[in-house]
PDB file of C-alpha atoms and ligand atoms in Angstrom:
ATOM      1  CA  MET A   1     -40.485  -5.277  79.872  1.00 61.00           C
ATOM      2  CA  TYR A   2     -39.592  -8.826  78.863  1.00 71.00           C
ATOM      3  CA  GLU A   3     -42.109 -11.554  79.453  1.00 73.00           C
ATOM      4  CA  PHE A   4     -40.417 -14.919  79.402  1.00 74.00           C
ATOM      5  CA  ALA A   5     -42.421 -17.284  81.528  1.00 73.00           C
ATOM      6  CA  PRO A   6     -41.727 -20.967  81.820  1.00 74.00           C
ATOM      7  CA  THR A   7     -44.777 -23.082  81.087  1.00 70.00           C
ATOM      8  CA  ALA A   8     -45.769 -24.992  84.218  1.00 67.00           C
ATOM      9  CA  ASP A   9     -45.075 -28.709  84.587  1.00 77.00           C
ATOM     10  CA  LEU A  10     -43.028 -29.124  81.441  1.00 83.00           C
ATOM     11  CA  PRO A  11     -40.772 -32.140  80.929  1.00 87.00           C
ATOM     12  CA  LYS A  12     -37.175 -31.252  81.689  1.00 90.00           C
ATOM     13  CA  ALA A  13     -36.000 -31.294  78.068  1.00 89.00           C
ATOM     14  CA  GLU A  14     -38.779 -28.878  77.162  1.00 92.00           C
ATOM     15  CA  ILE A  15     -37.824 -26.509  80.044  1.00 94.00           C
ATOM     16  CA  TYR A  16     -34.304 -26.311  78.631  1.00 96.00           C
ATOM     17  CA  ARG A  17     -35.596 -25.780  75.068  1.00 95.00           C
ATOM     18  CA  GLU A  18     -37.727 -22.866  76.292  1.00 95.00           C
ATOM     19  CA  LEU A  19     -34.818 -21.511  78.374  1.00 97.00           C
ATOM     20  CA  ALA A  20     -32.506 -21.610  75.341  1.00 97.00           C
ATOM     21  CA  ALA A  21     -35.112 -19.944  73.128  1.00 97.00           C
ATOM     22  CA  ALA A  22     -35.563 -17.132  75.716  1.00 97.00           C
ATOM     23  CA  ALA A  23     -31.790 -16.714  76.080  1.00 98.00           C
ATOM     24  CA  GLU A  24     -31.363 -16.619  72.313  1.00 97.00           C
ATOM     25  CA  ALA A  25     -34.055 -13.936  71.948  1.00 96.00           C
ATOM     26  CA  LEU A  26     -32.817 -11.839  74.863  1.00 96.00           C
ATOM     27  CA  THR A  27     -29.126 -11.803  73.920  1.00 97.00           C
ATOM     28  CA  ALA A  28     -29.438 -11.572  70.115  1.00 96.00           C
ATOM     29  CA  GLY A  29     -27.788  -8.435  68.813  1.00 93.00           C
ATOM     30  CA  GLU A  30     -26.674  -7.240  72.266  1.00 97.00           C
ATOM     31  CA  PRO A  31     -22.873  -6.806  72.365  1.00 96.00           C
ATOM     32  CA  ASP A  32     -22.533  -6.225  76.137  1.00 98.00           C
ATOM     33  CA  GLY A  33     -21.405  -9.424  77.773  1.00 97.00           C
ATOM     34  CA  VAL A  34     -22.249  -8.345  81.304  1.00 98.00           C
ATOM     35  CA  ALA A  35     -25.837  -7.502  80.310  1.00 98.00           C
ATOM     36  CA  ASN A  36     -26.162 -10.833  78.564  1.00 98.00           C
ATOM     37  CA  MET A  37     -24.771 -12.808  81.520  1.00 98.00           C
ATOM     38  CA  ALA A  38     -27.121 -10.951  83.895  1.00 98.00           C
ATOM     39  CA  ASN A  39     -30.174 -11.779  81.801  1.00 98.00           C
ATOM     40  CA  VAL A  40     -29.132 -15.404  81.282  1.00 98.00           C
ATOM     41  CA  ALA A  41     -28.590 -15.838  85.047  1.00 98.00           C
ATOM     42  CA  ALA A  42     -32.093 -14.385  85.632  1.00 98.00           C
ATOM     43  CA  LEU A  43     -33.575 -16.728  83.014  1.00 97.00           C
ATOM     44  CA  ILE A  44     -31.926 -19.804  84.575  1.00 98.00           C
ATOM     45  CA  TRP A  45     -33.357 -18.738  87.922  1.00 97.00           C
ATOM     46  CA  GLN A  46     -36.796 -18.298  86.364  1.00 95.00           C
ATOM     47  CA  PHE A  47     -36.903 -21.507  84.338  1.00 96.00           C
ATOM     48  CA  VAL A  48     -35.012 -24.053  86.401  1.00 96.00           C
ATOM     49  CA  PRO A  49     -36.777 -25.011  89.613  1.00 94.00           C
ATOM     50  CA  ARG A  50     -35.279 -25.791  93.032  1.00 95.00           C
ATOM     51  CA  LEU A  51     -32.118 -23.687  92.906  1.00 97.00           C
ATOM     52  CA  ASN A  52     -30.521 -21.481  95.567  1.00 97.00           C
ATOM     53  CA  TRP A  53     -27.841 -19.968  93.319  1.00 97.00           C
ATOM     54  CA  ALA A  54     -27.370 -19.546  89.548  1.00 98.00           C
ATOM     55  CA  GLY A  55     -24.804 -17.493  87.708  1.00 98.00           C
ATOM     56  CA  PHE A  56     -21.453 -16.949  86.043  1.00 98.00           C
ATOM     57  CA  TYR A  57     -17.816 -16.913  86.993  1.00 98.00           C
ATOM     58  CA  ARG A  58     -15.511 -15.383  84.348  1.00 98.00           C
ATOM     59  CA  ALA A  59     -12.020 -16.671  83.630  1.00 98.00           C
ATOM     60  CA  GLN A  60      -9.260 -14.114  84.160  1.00 98.00           C
ATOM     61  CA  GLY A  61      -5.896 -15.794  83.678  1.00 95.00           C
ATOM     62  CA  ARG A  62      -5.924 -18.916  85.847  1.00 94.00           C
ATOM     63  CA  GLU A  63      -8.579 -17.539  88.163  1.00 98.00           C
ATOM     64  CA  LEU A  64     -12.375 -17.353  88.104  1.00 98.00           C
ATOM     65  CA  VAL A  65     -13.941 -14.042  89.084  1.00 98.00           C
ATOM     66  CA  LEU A  66     -17.566 -13.723  90.162  1.00 98.00           C
ATOM     67  CA  GLY A  67     -19.923 -12.538  87.439  1.00 98.00           C
ATOM     68  CA  PRO A  68     -23.647 -11.829  87.232  1.00 98.00           C
ATOM     69  CA  PHE A  69     -25.746 -14.186  89.341  1.00 98.00           C
ATOM     70  CA  VAL A  70     -28.946 -14.672  91.302  1.00 98.00           C
ATOM     71  CA  GLY A  71     -28.635 -15.862  94.903  1.00 97.00           C
ATOM     72  CA  LYS A  72     -26.736 -14.966  98.056  1.00 96.00           C
ATOM     73  CA  PRO A  73     -23.458 -13.045  97.805  1.00 96.00           C
ATOM     74  CA  ALA A  74     -20.719 -15.497  96.783  1.00 96.00           C
ATOM     75  CA  CYS A  75     -16.965 -16.069  96.837  1.00 95.00           C
ATOM     76  CA  ILE A  76     -15.351 -13.558  94.505  1.00 97.00           C
ATOM     77  CA  ARG A  77     -12.209 -15.309  93.280  1.00 97.00           C
ATOM     78  CA  ILE A  78     -11.661 -19.043  92.750  1.00 97.00           C
ATOM     79  CA  ALA A  79      -8.381 -20.457  91.441  1.00 97.00           C
ATOM     80  CA  PHE A  80      -8.542 -22.928  88.523  1.00 97.00           C
ATOM     81  CA  GLY A  81      -8.567 -26.375  90.102  1.00 96.00           C
ATOM     82  CA  GLN A  82     -10.186 -25.212  93.324  1.00 96.00           C
ATOM     83  CA  GLY A  83     -13.692 -26.403  94.258  1.00 96.00           C
ATOM     84  CA  VAL A  84     -16.319 -27.504  91.754  1.00 97.00           C
ATOM     85  CA  CYS A  85     -16.153 -24.344  89.653  1.00 97.00           C
ATOM     86  CA  GLY A  86     -12.335 -24.485  89.537  1.00 97.00           C
ATOM     87  CA  ALA A  87     -12.482 -28.146  88.514  1.00 97.00           C
ATOM     88  CA  ALA A  88     -14.757 -27.281  85.590  1.00 98.00           C
ATOM     89  CA  ALA A  89     -12.471 -24.410  84.559  1.00 98.00           C
ATOM     90  CA  ALA A  90      -9.286 -26.464  84.809  1.00 97.00           C
ATOM     91  CA  SER A  91     -10.653 -29.504  82.967  1.00 97.00           C
ATOM     92  CA  GLY A  92     -12.989 -27.786  80.531  1.00 97.00           C
ATOM     93  CA  GLU A  93     -15.546 -30.423  81.504  1.00 97.00           C
ATOM     94  CA  THR A  94     -18.954 -30.299  83.121  1.00 98.00           C
ATOM     95  CA  GLN A  95     -18.983 -31.126  86.823  1.00 98.00           C
ATOM     96  CA  LEU A  96     -22.130 -32.786  88.149  1.00 97.00           C
ATOM     97  CA  VAL A  97     -21.878 -33.163  91.926  1.00 97.00           C
ATOM     98  CA  ALA A  98     -24.709 -34.992  93.682  1.00 97.00           C
ATOM     99  CA  ASP A  99     -23.381 -34.289  97.188  1.00 95.00           C
ATOM    100  CA  VAL A 100     -21.177 -31.251  97.562  1.00 95.00           C
ATOM    101  CA  HIS A 101     -20.106 -32.369 101.061  1.00 93.00           C
ATOM    102  CA  ALA A 102     -18.418 -35.383  99.428  1.00 92.00           C
ATOM    103  CA  PHE A 103     -16.545 -33.282  96.847  1.00 91.00           C
ATOM    104  CA  PRO A 104     -12.941 -32.671  97.897  1.00 87.00           C
ATOM    105  CA  GLY A 105     -12.304 -28.927  98.101  1.00 87.00           C
ATOM    106  CA  HIS A 106     -15.890 -27.854  97.603  1.00 87.00           C
ATOM    107  CA  ILE A 107     -16.241 -24.129  98.436  1.00 88.00           C
ATOM    108  CA  ALA A 108     -19.302 -23.497 100.552  1.00 88.00           C
ATOM    109  CA  CYS A 109     -20.456 -20.072  99.441  1.00 85.00           C
ATOM    110  CA  ASP A 110     -24.023 -20.725 100.564  1.00 86.00           C
ATOM    111  CA  ALA A 111     -24.424 -23.281 103.342  1.00 89.00           C
ATOM    112  CA  ALA A 112     -27.782 -24.296 101.846  1.00 91.00           C
ATOM    113  CA  SER A 113     -26.142 -25.762  98.724  1.00 92.00           C
ATOM    114  CA  ARG A 114     -26.248 -29.593  98.663  1.00 95.00           C
ATOM    115  CA  SER A 115     -25.736 -30.394  94.962  1.00 97.00           C
ATOM    116  CA  GLU A 116     -24.126 -28.496  92.132  1.00 98.00           C
ATOM    117  CA  LEU A 117     -23.820 -28.399  88.335  1.00 98.00           C
ATOM    118  CA  VAL A 118     -20.967 -26.417  86.761  1.00 98.00           C
ATOM    119  CA  VAL A 119     -20.628 -26.127  82.995  1.00 98.00           C
ATOM    120  CA  PRO A 120     -17.648 -24.473  81.293  1.00 98.00           C
ATOM    121  CA  VAL A 121     -18.302 -21.849  78.628  1.00 98.00           C
ATOM    122  CA  LEU A 122     -15.809 -22.552  75.875  1.00 97.00           C
ATOM    123  CA  ARG A 123     -14.576 -20.245  73.142  1.00 94.00           C
ATOM    124  CA  GLY A 124     -13.316 -21.841  69.968  1.00 88.00           C
ATOM    125  CA  GLY A 125     -14.430 -25.150  71.534  1.00 82.00           C
ATOM    126  CA  ARG A 126     -11.344 -25.164  73.805  1.00 88.00           C
ATOM    127  CA  THR A 127     -10.624 -22.031  75.835  1.00 95.00           C
ATOM    128  CA  VAL A 128     -12.642 -21.695  79.053  1.00 97.00           C
ATOM    129  CA  ILE A 129     -13.885 -18.120  79.194  1.00 98.00           C
ATOM    130  CA  ALA A 130     -16.399 -18.604  82.008  1.00 98.00           C
ATOM    131  CA  VAL A 131     -18.395 -21.199  83.894  1.00 98.00           C
ATOM    132  CA  ILE A 132     -22.124 -21.391  84.588  1.00 98.00           C
ATOM    133  CA  ASP A 133     -22.784 -22.569  88.159  1.00 98.00           C
ATOM    134  CA  LEU A 134     -26.114 -23.918  89.444  1.00 98.00           C
ATOM    135  CA  ASP A 135     -26.555 -24.773  93.116  1.00 97.00           C
ATOM    136  CA  SER A 136     -29.491 -26.584  94.670  1.00 97.00           C
ATOM    137  CA  PRO A 137     -30.505 -27.126  98.291  1.00 97.00           C
ATOM    138  CA  GLU A 138     -31.578 -30.672  97.300  1.00 97.00           C
ATOM    139  CA  PRO A 139     -29.003 -33.481  97.237  1.00 97.00           C
ATOM    140  CA  GLY A 140     -28.831 -35.134  93.794  1.00 97.00           C
ATOM    141  CA  ARG A 141     -30.899 -32.371  92.191  1.00 97.00           C
ATOM    142  CA  PHE A 142     -29.077 -32.463  88.790  1.00 97.00           C
ATOM    143  CA  ASP A 143     -28.818 -35.243  86.215  1.00 97.00           C
ATOM    144  CA  ALA A 144     -27.485 -35.722  82.686  1.00 96.00           C
ATOM    145  CA  ASP A 145     -30.513 -33.893  81.199  1.00 96.00           C
ATOM    146  CA  ASP A 146     -29.725 -30.808  83.288  1.00 97.00           C
ATOM    147  CA  ALA A 147     -26.056 -31.048  82.210  1.00 98.00           C
ATOM    148  CA  ARG A 148     -27.050 -31.284  78.527  1.00 97.00           C
ATOM    149  CA  GLY A 149     -29.483 -28.387  78.913  1.00 97.00           C
ATOM    150  CA  ILE A 150     -26.940 -26.043  80.503  1.00 98.00           C
ATOM    151  CA  GLU A 151     -24.226 -27.170  78.063  1.00 98.00           C
ATOM    152  CA  ALA A 152     -26.509 -26.115  75.185  1.00 97.00           C
ATOM    153  CA  LEU A 153     -27.051 -22.800  76.919  1.00 98.00           C
ATOM    154  CA  ALA A 154     -23.286 -22.342  77.415  1.00 98.00           C
ATOM    155  CA  ALA A 155     -22.699 -22.955  73.691  1.00 97.00           C
ATOM    156  CA  LEU A 156     -25.370 -20.420  72.811  1.00 97.00           C
ATOM    157  CA  VAL A 157     -23.992 -17.690  75.056  1.00 97.00           C
ATOM    158  CA  ALA A 158     -20.281 -18.280  74.436  1.00 97.00           C
ATOM    159  CA  PRO A 159     -20.010 -15.802  71.538  1.00 96.00           C
ATOM    160  CA  ARG A 160     -22.215 -13.251  73.389  1.00 96.00           C
ATOM    161  CA  ILE A 161     -20.456 -12.799  76.742  1.00 96.00           C
TER     162      ILE A 161
HETATM  163  N1  SME B   1     -19.516 -24.090  95.460  1.00 71.73           N
HETATM  164  C1  SME B   1     -18.691 -23.556  94.417  1.00 71.73           C
HETATM  165  C2  SME B   1     -18.318 -22.125  94.668  1.00 71.73           C
HETATM  166  C3  SME B   1     -19.246 -21.169  94.036  1.00 71.73           C
HETATM  167  S1  SME B   1     -20.663 -20.960  94.888  1.00 71.73           S
HETATM  168  O1  SME B   1     -21.398 -22.234  95.004  1.00 71.73           O
HETATM  169  C4  SME B   1     -21.638 -19.831  94.152  1.00 71.73           C
HETATM  170  C5  SME B   1     -17.432 -24.389  94.217  1.00 71.73           C
HETATM  171  O2  SME B   1     -17.127 -25.272  95.011  1.00 71.73           O
HETATM  172  O3  SME B   1     -16.778 -24.162  93.224  1.00 71.73           O
END
C-alpha cells in the first residue's frame, strides 16, 4: 500500500512540490510507462483539488491516444491540432483555457468540464511523447502556478513513461 496524502490547506506551490515528490518516489526505478502514468494520474487526482478529469494522452504519430486517467470515459483518439490536447501536442506548448466553451474546436469529453490545462510531455526537450490533461468543472480554475506545477511534473515523468 502506498500512503501519499496531500497535507490539507497547503499553498498551491507546496501542493505541487508534494505531488512531484510523491511522483518521484512512486515512479523511481519502475520501467513500465503505463504503470507510471496510471500512478501519476492517481496522484494528480489526489493532490489537485476541484478536478473532474486528470490523465494522459500518448502521442502515436500525429495522433494522441487515450492513456491512463481518472474520470469519466473519454475520447480515445485526438488528431494533433484538434481541441485543447491537440493544440498542446502540435505546438509543444502548455494550453491554459479558462473557458473551454470559448476555445475553438474544444472536444467535450465530459460535459462538466469548464476549464482545462494541458501540458505537453517532451522528450529531449522537443519531441511531444504525451500530454497531461486536467479538466475542472469550475471556469478559470487553473492559473500560471498550476501550469508551472504540471510542467515540472511532466519533466519529471518524461523519462519514465
Ligand atoms: N477536452 C479535451 C479532450 C480530452 S477530454 O477533456 C479528457 C480537448 O479539447 O482536447
